Amino acid sequence: QKACTIGGNIAENSGGPHTLAYGVTTNHVLGLEVVLPSGQVIHTGGRVLDCPGYDLTGLFVGSEGTLGIVTEATVRLMRLPEAVKTLLAIYDTVDAAADTVAEITASGITPAALEMMDQLTLNAVESHANAGYPRDAAAVLLIEVEGLKEQVEVQARQIAGVCSSRAARSVRVAQSETERQKLWSGRKNAFGALGRIAPSFYVQDGVIPRTRIAETMRFIHQVSERLGLQIANVFHAGDGNLHPNILYDARDREQTRRVVQAGAEILAFCISLGGSITGEHGVGMEKNELMPLLFTEEDLTVMGKLKSVFNPAGRFNPSKIFPTTKGCGEIRIPPQVTS
């Protein structure tokens, strides 16, 4: 990516396109220096893999700034792979692309990245970045494998075979680093491209089992039709981390109300499938009222007590993560789980 902050990644326990193979931020943080609301400075973890005592590093990663301020991080560095292959699989139906995702992982191959984009996204990207994506495709999968050269060659052929067996119209394999970067440029510029076709867009961040992607894409389409909204999908399909982009005009209050409703319905649907309300963007204030759909009252009480140990006065990032009457949400729509 062109921009990235380690502190932001730690606060949200962020993932990304390569989460499927490498995990999320917490898998790469060995230790932290943290300033508590009291002014105390503490150190967690260290350079060894198995530090004694409680896993305070894991506690702070993903805490969204509610427990303390990270001022230093010790991270694990990974060796660059010997070889990389990038493929673009093109589909005439969203269902076929979605079914391929589960089929690839079921085959025993773990790609470094497995991204999905729908037609609305593809057309926005082509108008903006000219990445060579087919405008008439219903969806594409951007797939990357990396490792030892011989292994990568074999896995790329196997994945191409899986894609073809699941009704891919064609499978392109990047033949050079320039072509590979061009394929990725479309994915990396997707959000900026979508910003050019509507005054505003609202990005959601739900998580579902990857075997339920096709079903979820159909549900999102139904929400789009029923509420009269354009929803573009570009997301980390390999780990089921959705990013529906709801396009709208924030100056239109009624349309904005429908956008918030659509987002809440999509997240509630994710929960109904055994998923989550966030994969990497966090809960913040926007989603804290959805937390009771994921956790029991006892669960939330224990987490609240844990927060009060570090941040008893609630000075650090107040009203975030947990439901509260003190938050200042512009629009609140009660979520409903769709069966």
Short mmCIF file of C-alpha atoms in Angstrom, two decimals:
data_model
loop_
_atom_site.label_atom_id
_atom_site.label_comp_id
_atom_site.label_asym_id
_atom_site.label_seq_id
_atom_site.Cartn_x
_atom_site.Cartn_y
_atom_site.Cartn_z
CA GLN A 1 0.00 0.00 0.00
CA LYS A 2 1.04 3.62 -0.50
CA ALA A 3 0.34 4.56 3.11
CA CYS A 4 0.32 2.56 6.32
CA THR A 5 0.80 3.34 10.01
CA ILE A 6 2.06 0.71 12.44
CA GLY A 7 0.17 2.38 15.30
CA GLY A 8 -3.10 2.24 13.39
CA ASN A 9 -2.55 -1.41 12.52
CA ILE A 10 -1.89 -2.23 16.17
CA ALA A 11 -4.92 -0.31 17.41
CA GLU A 12 -7.28 -2.12 15.01
CA ASN A 13 -5.44 -5.46 14.72
CA SER A 14 -5.62 -4.87 10.98
CA GLY A 15 -5.40 -7.44 8.24
CA GLY A 16 -5.22 -6.90 4.49
CA PRO A 17 -4.87 -8.71 1.17
CA HIS A 18 -2.19 -11.08 2.52
CA THR A 19 -3.95 -11.98 5.78
CA LEU A 20 -4.89 -15.40 4.42
CA ALA A 21 -1.26 -16.54 4.48
CA TYR A 22 0.30 -14.29 7.10
CA GLY A 23 -2.44 -13.57 9.62
CA VAL A 24 -3.38 -10.23 11.15
CA THR A 25 -1.26 -7.66 13.00
CA THR A 26 -1.19 -9.51 16.32
CA ASN A 27 0.64 -12.40 14.65
CA HIS A 28 3.58 -10.08 13.98
CA VAL A 29 3.85 -7.99 17.16
CA LEU A 30 6.35 -9.29 19.72
CA GLY A 31 6.24 -6.48 22.26
CA LEU A 32 5.00 -2.98 23.01
CA GLU A 33 5.81 0.12 24.99
CA VAL A 34 2.54 1.65 26.18
CA VAL A 35 1.64 4.84 28.03
CA LEU A 36 -1.37 4.31 30.30
CA PRO A 37 -3.94 7.01 31.16
CA SER A 38 -2.26 7.29 34.58
CA GLY A 39 0.98 8.32 32.89
CA GLN A 40 2.70 5.04 33.70
CA VAL A 41 4.86 3.53 30.97
CA ILE A 42 4.77 -0.25 30.70
CA HIS A 43 6.49 -2.78 28.47
CA THR A 44 4.83 -5.95 27.26
CA GLY A 45 6.20 -9.04 25.57
CA GLY A 46 9.71 -9.05 24.17
CA ARG A 47 11.90 -10.55 21.50
CA VAL A 48 11.50 -14.12 22.69
CA LEU A 49 8.46 -16.08 21.54
CA ASP A 50 7.22 -17.27 24.92
CA CYS A 51 7.27 -14.51 27.53
CA PRO A 52 6.03 -15.46 31.02
CA GLY A 53 2.99 -13.84 32.56
CA TYR A 54 -0.21 -12.64 30.93
CA ASP A 55 -0.30 -11.85 27.22
CA LEU A 56 -0.62 -8.08 27.59
CA THR A 57 0.68 -7.54 24.07
CA GLY A 58 -2.30 -9.43 22.67
CA LEU A 59 -4.59 -7.43 24.93
CA PHE A 60 -3.42 -4.06 23.61
CA VAL A 61 -3.40 -5.10 19.94
CA GLY A 62 -6.92 -4.40 18.70
CA SER A 63 -7.96 -2.36 21.75
CA GLU A 64 -8.64 0.70 19.54
CA GLY A 65 -6.80 3.12 21.81
CA THR A 66 -9.09 2.48 24.78
CA LEU A 67 -6.42 0.99 27.08
CA GLY A 68 -3.30 3.02 26.37
CA ILE A 69 -1.15 4.75 23.77
CA VAL A 70 1.46 2.63 21.99
CA THR A 71 4.74 4.52 21.70
CA GLU A 72 7.03 1.71 20.56
CA ALA A 73 6.53 -1.69 18.95
CA THR A 74 8.81 -4.67 18.43
CA VAL A 75 7.66 -6.50 15.32
CA ARG A 76 8.56 -9.72 13.54
CA LEU A 77 10.05 -9.23 10.07
CA MET A 78 9.48 -11.74 7.28
CA ARG A 79 11.92 -12.72 4.56
CA LEU A 80 10.77 -11.73 1.08
CA PRO A 81 9.63 -14.76 -0.96
CA GLU A 82 11.89 -16.21 -3.64
CA ALA A 83 9.12 -16.18 -6.25
CA VAL A 84 5.64 -14.70 -6.71
CA LYS A 85 2.88 -15.51 -9.22
CA THR A 86 -0.24 -13.39 -9.67
CA LEU A 87 -3.37 -14.62 -11.45
CA LEU A 88 -6.57 -12.92 -12.54
CA ALA A 89 -9.56 -15.28 -12.88
CA ILE A 90 -12.53 -13.82 -14.79
CA TYR A 91 -16.13 -14.91 -14.19
CA ASP A 92 -19.53 -14.38 -15.80
CA THR A 93 -21.36 -14.90 -12.48
CA VAL A 94 -20.63 -13.78 -8.93
CA ASP A 95 -21.68 -17.19 -7.61
CA ALA A 96 -19.01 -18.98 -9.65
CA ALA A 97 -16.29 -16.63 -8.41
CA ALA A 98 -17.47 -16.99 -4.81
CA ASP A 99 -17.59 -20.78 -5.01
CA THR A 100 -14.03 -20.83 -6.36
CA VAL A 101 -12.73 -19.17 -3.20
CA ALA A 102 -13.78 -22.06 -0.98
CA GLU A 103 -12.67 -24.60 -3.59
CA ILE A 104 -9.11 -23.20 -3.71
CA THR A 105 -8.63 -23.39 0.06
CA ALA A 106 -10.30 -26.83 0.18
CA SER A 107 -7.72 -28.07 -2.33
CA GLY A 108 -5.01 -27.62 0.28
CA ILE A 109 -3.44 -24.51 -1.25
CA THR A 110 -3.14 -21.36 0.85
CA PRO A 111 -2.61 -18.40 -1.49
CA ALA A 112 -0.76 -15.37 -0.18
CA ALA A 113 -3.71 -13.25 -1.37
CA LEU A 114 -7.19 -13.99 -2.68
CA GLU A 115 -9.21 -10.86 -3.52
CA MET A 116 -12.61 -10.46 -5.18
CA MET A 117 -14.11 -7.52 -7.11
CA ASP A 118 -17.57 -7.21 -8.66
CA GLN A 119 -18.61 -5.54 -11.91
CA LEU A 120 -19.39 -2.13 -10.44
CA THR A 121 -15.92 -2.02 -8.92
CA LEU A 122 -14.25 -3.27 -12.11
CA ASN A 123 -15.81 -0.52 -14.20
CA ALA A 124 -14.90 2.16 -11.67
CA VAL A 125 -11.30 0.90 -11.58
CA GLU A 126 -10.97 0.75 -15.36
CA SER A 127 -12.22 4.32 -15.72
CA HIS A 128 -9.67 5.46 -13.15
CA ALA A 129 -6.59 3.20 -13.28
CA ASN A 130 -6.84 1.25 -16.56
CA ALA A 131 -5.56 -1.93 -14.92
CA GLY A 132 -6.71 -4.17 -17.76
CA TYR A 133 -9.75 -5.61 -15.99
CA PRO A 134 -12.66 -6.82 -18.18
CA ARG A 135 -15.60 -4.42 -17.91
CA ASP A 136 -18.13 -7.09 -18.89
CA ALA A 137 -17.15 -9.59 -16.18
CA ALA A 138 -19.54 -10.16 -13.29
CA ALA A 139 -16.58 -10.64 -10.95
CA VAL A 140 -12.86 -11.36 -10.87
CA LEU A 141 -10.54 -13.04 -8.41
CA LEU A 142 -7.04 -11.62 -7.95
CA ILE A 143 -4.93 -14.47 -6.62
CA GLU A 144 -1.30 -14.52 -5.55
CA VAL A 145 0.97 -17.38 -4.53
CA GLU A 146 4.51 -17.01 -3.26
CA GLY A 147 7.36 -19.10 -1.91
CA LEU A 148 10.02 -21.27 -3.54
CA LYS A 149 10.07 -21.00 -7.34
CA GLU A 150 9.20 -24.64 -8.07
CA GLN A 151 6.40 -24.64 -5.50
CA VAL A 152 4.92 -21.41 -6.84
CA GLU A 153 4.85 -22.72 -10.41
CA VAL A 154 2.99 -25.86 -9.33
CA GLN A 155 0.49 -23.98 -7.15
CA ALA A 156 -0.24 -21.43 -9.87
CA ARG A 157 -1.09 -24.25 -12.29
CA GLN A 158 -3.25 -25.97 -9.68
CA ILE A 159 -5.16 -22.78 -8.90
CA ALA A 160 -5.70 -22.05 -12.59
CA GLY A 161 -7.14 -25.55 -12.90
CA VAL A 162 -9.50 -25.03 -9.97
CA CYS A 163 -10.68 -21.71 -11.41
CA SER A 164 -11.35 -23.28 -14.81
CA SER A 165 -13.24 -26.16 -13.21
CA ARG A 166 -15.47 -23.64 -11.42
CA ALA A 167 -16.54 -21.90 -14.65
CA ALA A 168 -13.91 -19.20 -14.94
CA ARG A 169 -14.17 -17.63 -18.39
CA SER A 170 -10.40 -17.28 -18.48
CA VAL A 171 -7.39 -17.16 -16.17
CA ARG A 172 -4.54 -14.73 -16.80
CA VAL A 173 -1.13 -15.25 -15.24
CA ALA A 174 1.09 -12.18 -15.00
CA GLN A 175 4.19 -12.81 -17.10
CA SER A 176 6.32 -10.02 -15.66
CA GLU A 177 6.67 -7.86 -12.57
CA THR A 178 5.28 -4.93 -14.56
CA GLU A 179 2.15 -6.90 -15.46
CA ARG A 180 1.82 -8.10 -11.87
CA GLN A 181 1.99 -4.55 -10.53
CA LYS A 182 -0.59 -3.44 -13.09
CA LEU A 183 -3.03 -6.10 -11.92
CA TRP A 184 -2.52 -5.02 -8.31
CA SER A 185 -2.81 -1.32 -9.17
CA GLY A 186 -6.48 -1.82 -9.92
CA ARG A 187 -7.15 -3.44 -6.55
CA LYS A 188 -5.14 -0.85 -4.64
CA ASN A 189 -6.91 2.03 -6.39
CA ALA A 190 -10.41 0.55 -6.03
CA PHE A 191 -11.58 2.75 -3.16
CA GLY A 192 -10.30 5.91 -4.81
CA ALA A 193 -11.96 4.89 -8.06
CA LEU A 194 -15.31 4.33 -6.32
CA GLY A 195 -15.00 7.80 -4.81
CA ARG A 196 -15.16 9.22 -8.33
CA ILE A 197 -18.60 7.81 -9.16
CA ALA A 198 -20.49 9.12 -6.11
CA PRO A 199 -20.07 12.11 -3.78
CA SER A 200 -19.71 9.76 -0.79
CA PHE A 201 -19.31 6.10 -0.01
CA TYR A 202 -19.71 4.12 3.20
CA VAL A 203 -17.38 1.14 3.64
CA GLN A 204 -18.46 -1.81 5.76
CA ASP A 205 -16.14 -4.43 7.22
CA GLY A 206 -18.03 -7.61 8.09
CA VAL A 207 -16.61 -11.11 8.23
CA ILE A 208 -18.27 -14.36 7.15
CA PRO A 209 -17.20 -17.98 6.60
CA ARG A 210 -15.74 -18.06 3.09
CA THR A 211 -18.09 -20.92 2.21
CA ARG A 212 -20.99 -18.43 2.52
CA ILE A 213 -19.67 -15.72 0.19
CA ALA A 214 -22.09 -16.46 -2.66
CA GLU A 215 -25.06 -16.38 -0.30
CA THR A 216 -23.88 -13.11 1.22
CA MET A 217 -23.34 -11.47 -2.16
CA ARG A 218 -26.93 -12.35 -3.07
CA PHE A 219 -28.15 -10.83 0.19
CA ILE A 220 -26.18 -7.62 -0.41
CA HIS A 221 -27.72 -7.39 -3.89
CA GLN A 222 -31.19 -7.77 -2.37
CA VAL A 223 -30.47 -4.98 0.12
CA SER A 224 -29.20 -2.80 -2.72
CA GLU A 225 -32.37 -3.36 -4.77
CA ARG A 226 -34.78 -2.94 -1.86
CA LEU A 227 -33.22 0.27 -0.53
CA GLY A 228 -32.41 1.76 -3.93
CA LEU A 229 -28.64 1.98 -3.35
CA GLN A 230 -25.56 1.14 -5.40
CA ILE A 231 -23.25 -1.23 -3.51
CA ALA A 232 -19.83 -2.12 -4.90
CA ASN A 233 -17.96 -5.10 -3.49
CA VAL A 234 -14.18 -5.34 -3.30
CA PHE A 235 -12.81 -7.46 -0.49
CA HIS A 236 -10.42 -10.01 1.02
CA ALA A 237 -12.28 -13.12 -0.11
CA GLY A 238 -9.66 -15.55 1.18
CA ASP A 239 -10.50 -14.86 4.83
CA GLY A 240 -14.12 -13.83 4.26
CA ASN A 241 -13.51 -10.17 5.13
CA LEU A 242 -16.15 -8.21 3.22
CA HIS A 243 -15.95 -4.57 2.17
CA PRO A 244 -19.32 -3.54 0.69
CA ASN A 245 -18.99 0.08 -0.49
CA ILE A 246 -22.37 1.80 -0.35
CA LEU A 247 -22.40 4.75 -2.77
CA TYR A 248 -24.52 7.80 -1.92
CA ASP A 249 -24.74 11.56 -1.44
CA ALA A 250 -24.18 12.55 2.20
CA ARG A 251 -26.11 15.80 1.60
CA ASP A 252 -29.28 13.74 1.14
CA ARG A 253 -30.41 12.90 4.67
CA GLU A 254 -33.03 10.34 3.60
CA GLN A 255 -30.51 8.54 1.41
CA THR A 256 -28.00 8.64 4.26
CA ARG A 257 -30.58 7.01 6.54
CA ARG A 258 -30.99 4.17 4.02
CA VAL A 259 -27.22 3.78 3.78
CA VAL A 260 -26.90 3.33 7.54
CA GLN A 261 -29.79 0.88 7.48
CA ALA A 262 -28.14 -1.10 4.68
CA GLY A 263 -24.87 -1.27 6.60
CA ALA A 264 -26.61 -2.49 9.75
CA GLU A 265 -28.57 -5.14 7.84
CA ILE A 266 -25.43 -6.44 6.14
CA LEU A 267 -23.55 -6.72 9.43
CA ALA A 268 -26.51 -8.40 11.13
CA PHE A 269 -26.57 -10.91 8.27
CA CYS A 270 -22.85 -11.57 8.78
CA ILE A 271 -23.53 -12.31 12.45
CA SER A 272 -26.38 -14.67 11.53
CA LEU A 273 -23.88 -16.73 9.50
CA GLY A 274 -21.51 -17.02 12.44
CA GLY A 275 -19.38 -14.08 11.32
CA SER A 276 -18.37 -10.77 12.86
CA ILE A 277 -19.03 -7.03 12.56
CA THR A 278 -15.41 -6.17 11.84
CA GLY A 279 -12.40 -7.82 10.31
CA GLU A 280 -9.87 -5.00 10.47
CA HIS A 281 -11.53 -1.56 10.67
CA GLY A 282 -12.57 -1.88 14.30
CA VAL A 283 -15.81 -1.25 16.19
CA GLY A 284 -15.34 2.37 17.22
CA MET A 285 -18.53 4.29 17.91
CA GLU A 286 -20.26 3.30 14.69
CA LYS A 287 -20.77 -0.38 15.54
CA ASN A 288 -20.76 -0.46 19.33
CA GLU A 289 -24.54 -0.96 19.50
CA LEU A 290 -24.09 -4.18 17.52
CA MET A 291 -21.79 -5.72 20.13
CA PRO A 292 -24.70 -7.31 22.09
CA LEU A 293 -25.47 -9.34 18.96
CA LEU A 294 -22.02 -10.91 19.22
CA PHE A 295 -21.51 -11.15 22.98
CA THR A 296 -23.60 -11.90 26.04
CA GLU A 297 -24.16 -9.33 28.76
CA GLU A 298 -21.68 -11.25 30.91
CA ASP A 299 -19.06 -11.15 28.15
CA LEU A 300 -19.41 -7.40 27.75
CA THR A 301 -19.34 -6.83 31.52
CA VAL A 302 -16.02 -8.67 31.86
CA MET A 303 -14.51 -6.71 28.95
CA GLY A 304 -15.76 -3.47 30.49
CA LYS A 305 -14.12 -4.34 33.81
CA LEU A 306 -10.88 -5.09 32.02
CA LYS A 307 -11.02 -1.71 30.32
CA SER A 308 -11.62 0.03 33.66
CA VAL A 309 -8.41 -1.47 35.08
CA PHE A 310 -6.31 0.44 32.53
CA ASN A 311 -8.62 3.37 31.77
CA PRO A 312 -10.83 3.89 34.87
CA ALA A 313 -11.87 7.44 34.02
CA GLY A 314 -12.55 6.62 30.37
CA ARG A 315 -10.25 9.40 29.15
CA PHE A 316 -8.66 7.43 26.33
CA ASN A 317 -10.88 7.13 23.25
CA PRO A 318 -14.18 7.37 25.15
CA SER A 319 -17.45 5.78 23.94
CA LYS A 320 -15.64 3.31 21.68
CA ILE A 321 -16.19 -0.46 21.29
CA PHE A 322 -18.84 -0.92 23.98
CA PRO A 323 -22.49 0.27 23.95
CA THR A 324 -22.91 3.54 25.81
CA THR A 325 -25.49 6.28 26.29
CA LYS A 326 -22.73 8.89 26.07
CA GLY A 327 -21.91 8.41 22.38
CA CYS A 328 -23.02 11.01 19.85
CA GLY A 329 -24.21 8.94 16.89
CA GLU A 330 -25.89 10.95 14.14
CA ILE A 331 -28.29 8.15 13.19
CA ARG A 332 -29.19 5.07 15.18
CA ILE A 333 -31.14 2.26 13.52
CA PRO A 334 -31.85 -0.88 15.56
CA PRO A 335 -30.18 -3.82 13.78
CA GLN A 336 -32.20 -6.91 12.95
CA VAL A 337 -30.72 -10.31 12.25
CA THR A 338 -32.05 -11.81 9.04
CA SER A 339 -32.61 -15.54 9.26
#
